[in-house]
Amino acid sequence: MATEGKIDPMHQFEVQPIFDGFTLFGQQISFTNSALWMFVVLGLLYVFMIGGMKRELVPGRWQVMVEGIVGFIDNIIANSIGPNGKKYAPWVFTLFMFILFSNLLGMMPFGIIPGIHPFTVTSQFTVTGLLAAISFSIVLVVGFWKHGFKFFSLFIPHGTPLWMMPLIFSVELLSFLVRPFSLALRLFVAMIAGHILIKVFASFVVQAIDAGGASWGIALLSILFIAFVSALELLVCAIQAYVFALLTSLYISDAENLH
């Protein structure tokens, strides 16, 4: 949002109601811009997967791309969890694709179209936190379902002296409990930081153009920096999706194999 030659870098992260829904337990439930863009992401994912699952004898580019991503996720799971990891492929694949599409969609220049305000759903901690919470819940359920109370042996490395066990157990347990927060924060911070940086330099461009004169040089440098950061952000979008999927696989591996 631009006001008097200035751009508010935080305006892009505001969750705003599109229309009111209903009241539940005294709370107003509204359909927001965040919910809208999540539905857009899910719609694009559906089209992407349907278009790539034709199972043609001679696969086209679309089918090759989908099969390549599926194979990529299978390799992550095989290397992280092992032969017992196949059953976790749907969740890890869903995580990777949802985060990747959400990140990339938030980088698209839809804002140039009047009335359209792009929204990056992964820039909301509630979204990344929920994804991390589901992954962590899977880890806990698998760990206790398969190993029972033996799951706690995960927090005591082999060869730990008896007198050090209470301290090591406490440190390892704390490190384990912090995992969902670090998983959620990593993605949230990565998305919000890049978007804020782009908006800040966009503000420099607006102010430099308004000032005129020699300020045009600052505007040009700012535009070049925006292009550089945008290219870097596209890379970060893919890396963050990969890191989230990989760490989820590693955490599930701990519960599955008690490493």
Coordinates of C-alpha atoms in Angstrom, one line a residue:
M1 CA 0.0 0.0 0.0
A2 CA 1.4 3.4 -1.0
T3 CA 0.5 6.5 0.9
E4 CA 2.1 9.9 0.2
G5 CA 5.0 8.3 -1.7
K6 CA 5.6 5.7 1.0
I7 CA 5.0 1.9 0.9
D8 CA 4.0 0.1 4.1
P9 CA 6.1 -3.1 4.0
M10 CA 3.9 -4.8 6.6
H11 CA 0.6 -4.2 4.8
Q12 CA 1.1 -7.3 2.6
F13 CA 1.0 -9.6 5.6
E14 CA -2.3 -8.3 7.0
V15 CA -5.1 -10.9 7.2
Q16 CA -8.2 -9.2 6.1
P17 CA -11.8 -10.5 5.9
I18 CA -13.3 -10.7 2.4
F19 CA -16.8 -11.4 3.7
D20 CA -18.2 -12.3 7.0
G21 CA -19.2 -15.9 7.6
F22 CA -20.8 -17.0 10.9
T23 CA -20.4 -16.8 14.6
L24 CA -19.0 -19.8 16.5
F25 CA -18.6 -19.8 20.3
G26 CA -18.8 -16.0 20.3
Q27 CA -16.1 -15.7 17.6
Q28 CA -16.7 -14.2 14.2
I29 CA -15.6 -16.7 11.5
S30 CA -14.8 -14.8 8.3
F31 CA -13.5 -15.8 4.9
T32 CA -10.1 -14.0 4.6
N33 CA -7.6 -13.2 2.0
S34 CA -5.3 -15.9 3.6
A35 CA -8.0 -18.5 3.1
L36 CA -8.7 -17.4 -0.4
W37 CA -5.0 -17.8 -1.5
M38 CA -4.8 -21.2 0.2
F39 CA -7.7 -22.3 -1.9
V40 CA -5.9 -20.9 -5.0
V41 CA -2.8 -22.9 -4.0
L42 CA -4.9 -26.1 -3.6
G43 CA -6.6 -25.4 -7.0
L44 CA -3.3 -25.0 -8.7
L45 CA -1.9 -28.1 -7.1
Y46 CA -5.0 -30.1 -8.2
V47 CA -4.5 -28.9 -11.8
F48 CA -0.8 -29.6 -11.7
M49 CA -1.2 -33.1 -10.4
I50 CA -4.2 -34.0 -12.7
G51 CA -2.3 -32.7 -15.7
G52 CA 0.7 -34.7 -14.9
M53 CA -1.0 -38.1 -14.1
K54 CA -2.1 -39.0 -17.6
R55 CA 0.2 -42.1 -17.6
E56 CA 0.9 -41.8 -21.3
L57 CA 3.2 -44.3 -22.9
V58 CA 5.4 -41.5 -24.2
P59 CA 5.2 -39.0 -21.3
G60 CA 4.9 -35.3 -22.1
R61 CA 6.8 -32.5 -20.3
W62 CA 4.1 -32.0 -17.8
Q63 CA 4.0 -35.7 -16.8
V64 CA 7.8 -35.9 -16.7
M65 CA 7.8 -32.9 -14.3
V66 CA 5.3 -34.4 -11.9
E67 CA 7.0 -37.8 -12.0
G68 CA 10.3 -36.1 -11.4
I69 CA 9.0 -34.4 -8.2
V70 CA 7.4 -37.6 -7.0
G71 CA 10.8 -39.4 -7.6
F72 CA 12.6 -36.5 -5.8
I73 CA 10.4 -36.9 -2.7
D74 CA 10.8 -40.7 -2.8
N75 CA 14.5 -40.3 -2.8
I76 CA 14.4 -38.0 0.3
I77 CA 12.2 -40.5 2.2
A78 CA 14.4 -43.5 1.1
N79 CA 17.6 -41.8 2.2
S80 CA 16.1 -40.3 5.4
I81 CA 13.8 -43.0 6.7
G82 CA 14.6 -46.1 4.8
P83 CA 12.4 -48.9 3.4
N84 CA 9.7 -48.3 6.0
G85 CA 9.3 -44.7 4.9
K86 CA 7.0 -45.3 1.9
K87 CA 3.9 -44.8 4.0
Y88 CA 4.9 -41.3 4.9
A89 CA 5.4 -40.2 1.3
P90 CA 1.9 -38.7 0.9
W91 CA 2.4 -36.3 3.8
V92 CA 6.0 -35.3 2.9
F93 CA 4.9 -34.8 -0.7
T94 CA 1.9 -32.7 0.3
L95 CA 4.2 -30.6 2.6
F96 CA 6.7 -30.0 -0.2
M97 CA 4.2 -29.1 -2.9
F98 CA 2.0 -26.9 -0.7
I99 CA 4.9 -24.9 0.6
L100 CA 6.6 -24.6 -2.8
F101 CA 3.4 -23.5 -4.5
S102 CA 2.5 -21.1 -1.7
N103 CA 6.0 -19.6 -1.7
L104 CA 6.1 -19.2 -5.5
L105 CA 2.5 -17.8 -5.8
G106 CA 3.4 -15.1 -3.3
M107 CA 6.2 -14.0 -5.6
M108 CA 4.1 -13.6 -8.7
P109 CA 3.5 -10.0 -9.8
F110 CA -0.3 -10.2 -9.6
G111 CA -0.3 -6.8 -7.9
I112 CA -0.1 -5.1 -11.2
I113 CA -3.6 -6.3 -11.9
P114 CA -6.2 -3.8 -10.4
G115 CA -8.1 -5.3 -7.5
I116 CA -5.7 -8.3 -7.0
H117 CA -3.5 -8.3 -3.9
P118 CA -1.2 -11.3 -3.8
F119 CA -0.8 -13.0 -0.4
T120 CA 2.0 -15.4 0.7
V121 CA 0.2 -17.8 3.1
T122 CA 3.6 -19.2 4.4
S123 CA 4.4 -15.7 5.7
Q124 CA 1.8 -16.4 8.5
F125 CA 3.2 -18.2 11.5
T126 CA -0.3 -19.8 12.1
V127 CA 0.1 -21.6 8.8
T128 CA 3.7 -22.7 9.2
G129 CA 3.0 -23.5 12.8
L130 CA 0.1 -25.8 11.9
L131 CA 2.2 -27.6 9.3
A132 CA 5.0 -28.1 11.8
A133 CA 2.5 -29.2 14.5
I134 CA 1.0 -31.9 12.2
S135 CA 4.5 -33.2 11.4
F136 CA 5.5 -33.2 15.1
S137 CA 2.2 -35.0 15.9
I138 CA 3.0 -37.7 13.4
V139 CA 6.5 -38.1 15.0
L140 CA 4.9 -38.6 18.5
V141 CA 2.2 -40.9 17.3
V142 CA 4.7 -43.1 15.4
G143 CA 7.2 -43.1 18.2
F144 CA 4.9 -44.2 21.0
W145 CA 2.7 -46.5 18.8
K146 CA 5.7 -48.4 17.5
H147 CA 8.1 -48.3 20.5
G148 CA 6.0 -47.4 23.6
F149 CA 8.0 -46.0 26.4
K150 CA 11.2 -47.2 24.7
F151 CA 10.7 -44.0 22.6
F152 CA 12.3 -42.1 25.4
S153 CA 15.6 -43.9 24.8
L154 CA 15.9 -41.5 21.8
F155 CA 16.9 -38.8 24.3
I156 CA 19.8 -40.9 25.8
P157 CA 22.6 -41.5 23.3
H158 CA 24.3 -44.9 23.4
G159 CA 27.3 -44.9 25.7
T160 CA 26.2 -42.0 27.9
P161 CA 27.6 -42.4 31.5
L162 CA 25.0 -43.2 34.1
W163 CA 25.8 -40.0 36.1
M164 CA 25.3 -37.8 33.0
M165 CA 22.0 -39.4 31.9
P166 CA 19.6 -36.9 33.7
L167 CA 21.4 -33.9 32.2
I168 CA 21.7 -35.4 28.7
F169 CA 18.1 -36.6 28.8
S170 CA 16.9 -33.1 29.7
V171 CA 19.0 -31.4 27.0
E172 CA 17.9 -33.9 24.3
L173 CA 14.2 -33.6 25.4
L174 CA 14.3 -29.8 25.2
S175 CA 16.0 -30.0 21.8
F176 CA 13.3 -32.4 20.7
L177 CA 10.4 -30.2 21.9
V178 CA 11.9 -27.1 20.2
R179 CA 11.8 -28.8 16.8
P180 CA 8.3 -27.8 15.7
F181 CA 9.0 -24.2 16.7
S182 CA 12.2 -24.0 14.8
L183 CA 10.6 -25.8 11.8
A184 CA 7.8 -23.3 11.7
L185 CA 9.9 -20.2 12.4
R186 CA 12.5 -21.0 9.7
L187 CA 9.9 -21.0 6.9
F188 CA 8.0 -18.0 8.4
V189 CA 11.1 -15.8 8.8
A190 CA 12.5 -16.7 5.4
M191 CA 9.3 -15.7 3.7
I192 CA 8.6 -12.5 5.6
A193 CA 12.2 -11.2 5.5
G194 CA 12.5 -11.3 1.7
H195 CA 9.1 -9.7 1.1
I196 CA 9.8 -6.9 3.6
L197 CA 13.2 -6.2 1.9
I198 CA 11.6 -6.0 -1.5
K199 CA 8.9 -3.7 -0.2
V200 CA 11.4 -1.4 1.5
F201 CA 13.4 -0.9 -1.7
A202 CA 10.2 -0.4 -3.6
S203 CA 9.5 2.4 -1.2
F204 CA 13.0 3.8 -2.1
V205 CA 12.0 3.7 -5.8
V206 CA 8.8 5.6 -5.2
Q207 CA 10.4 8.3 -3.0
A208 CA 13.3 8.7 -5.4
I209 CA 11.0 9.2 -8.4
D210 CA 8.9 11.7 -6.4
A211 CA 12.1 13.6 -5.5
G212 CA 13.3 13.7 -9.1
G213 CA 16.7 15.0 -10.2
A214 CA 19.8 13.0 -9.1
S215 CA 17.5 10.7 -7.1
W216 CA 16.8 8.8 -10.3
G217 CA 20.1 7.1 -9.8
I218 CA 19.0 5.8 -6.4
A219 CA 15.7 4.6 -8.0
L220 CA 17.7 2.7 -10.6
L221 CA 19.9 1.0 -8.0
S222 CA 16.9 0.1 -6.0
I223 CA 15.2 -1.5 -9.0
L224 CA 18.3 -3.5 -9.7
F225 CA 18.5 -4.6 -6.1
I226 CA 14.8 -5.6 -6.2
A227 CA 15.5 -7.7 -9.2
F228 CA 18.4 -9.4 -7.5
V229 CA 16.5 -10.1 -4.3
S230 CA 13.5 -11.4 -6.2
A231 CA 15.7 -13.9 -8.1
L232 CA 17.2 -14.9 -4.7
E233 CA 13.7 -15.2 -3.2
L234 CA 12.7 -17.6 -6.0
L235 CA 15.6 -19.8 -5.0
V236 CA 14.7 -19.5 -1.3
C237 CA 11.1 -20.6 -2.1
A238 CA 12.4 -23.9 -3.4
I239 CA 15.0 -24.3 -0.7
Q240 CA 12.6 -23.7 2.1
A241 CA 10.1 -26.3 0.8
Y242 CA 13.0 -28.8 0.5
V243 CA 14.3 -28.1 4.0
F244 CA 10.9 -28.4 5.5
A245 CA 10.2 -31.7 3.8
L246 CA 13.7 -33.0 4.6
L247 CA 13.6 -32.1 8.3
T248 CA 10.2 -33.7 8.6
S249 CA 11.5 -36.9 7.1
L250 CA 14.5 -36.9 9.4
Y251 CA 12.3 -36.3 12.5
I252 CA 10.0 -39.1 11.4
S253 CA 13.1 -41.3 10.9
D254 CA 14.0 -40.7 14.6
A255 CA 10.6 -42.0 15.6
E256 CA 10.6 -44.9 13.2
N257 CA 14.1 -46.1 13.7
L258 CA 15.1 -44.6 17.1
H259 CA 18.4 -43.2 15.9

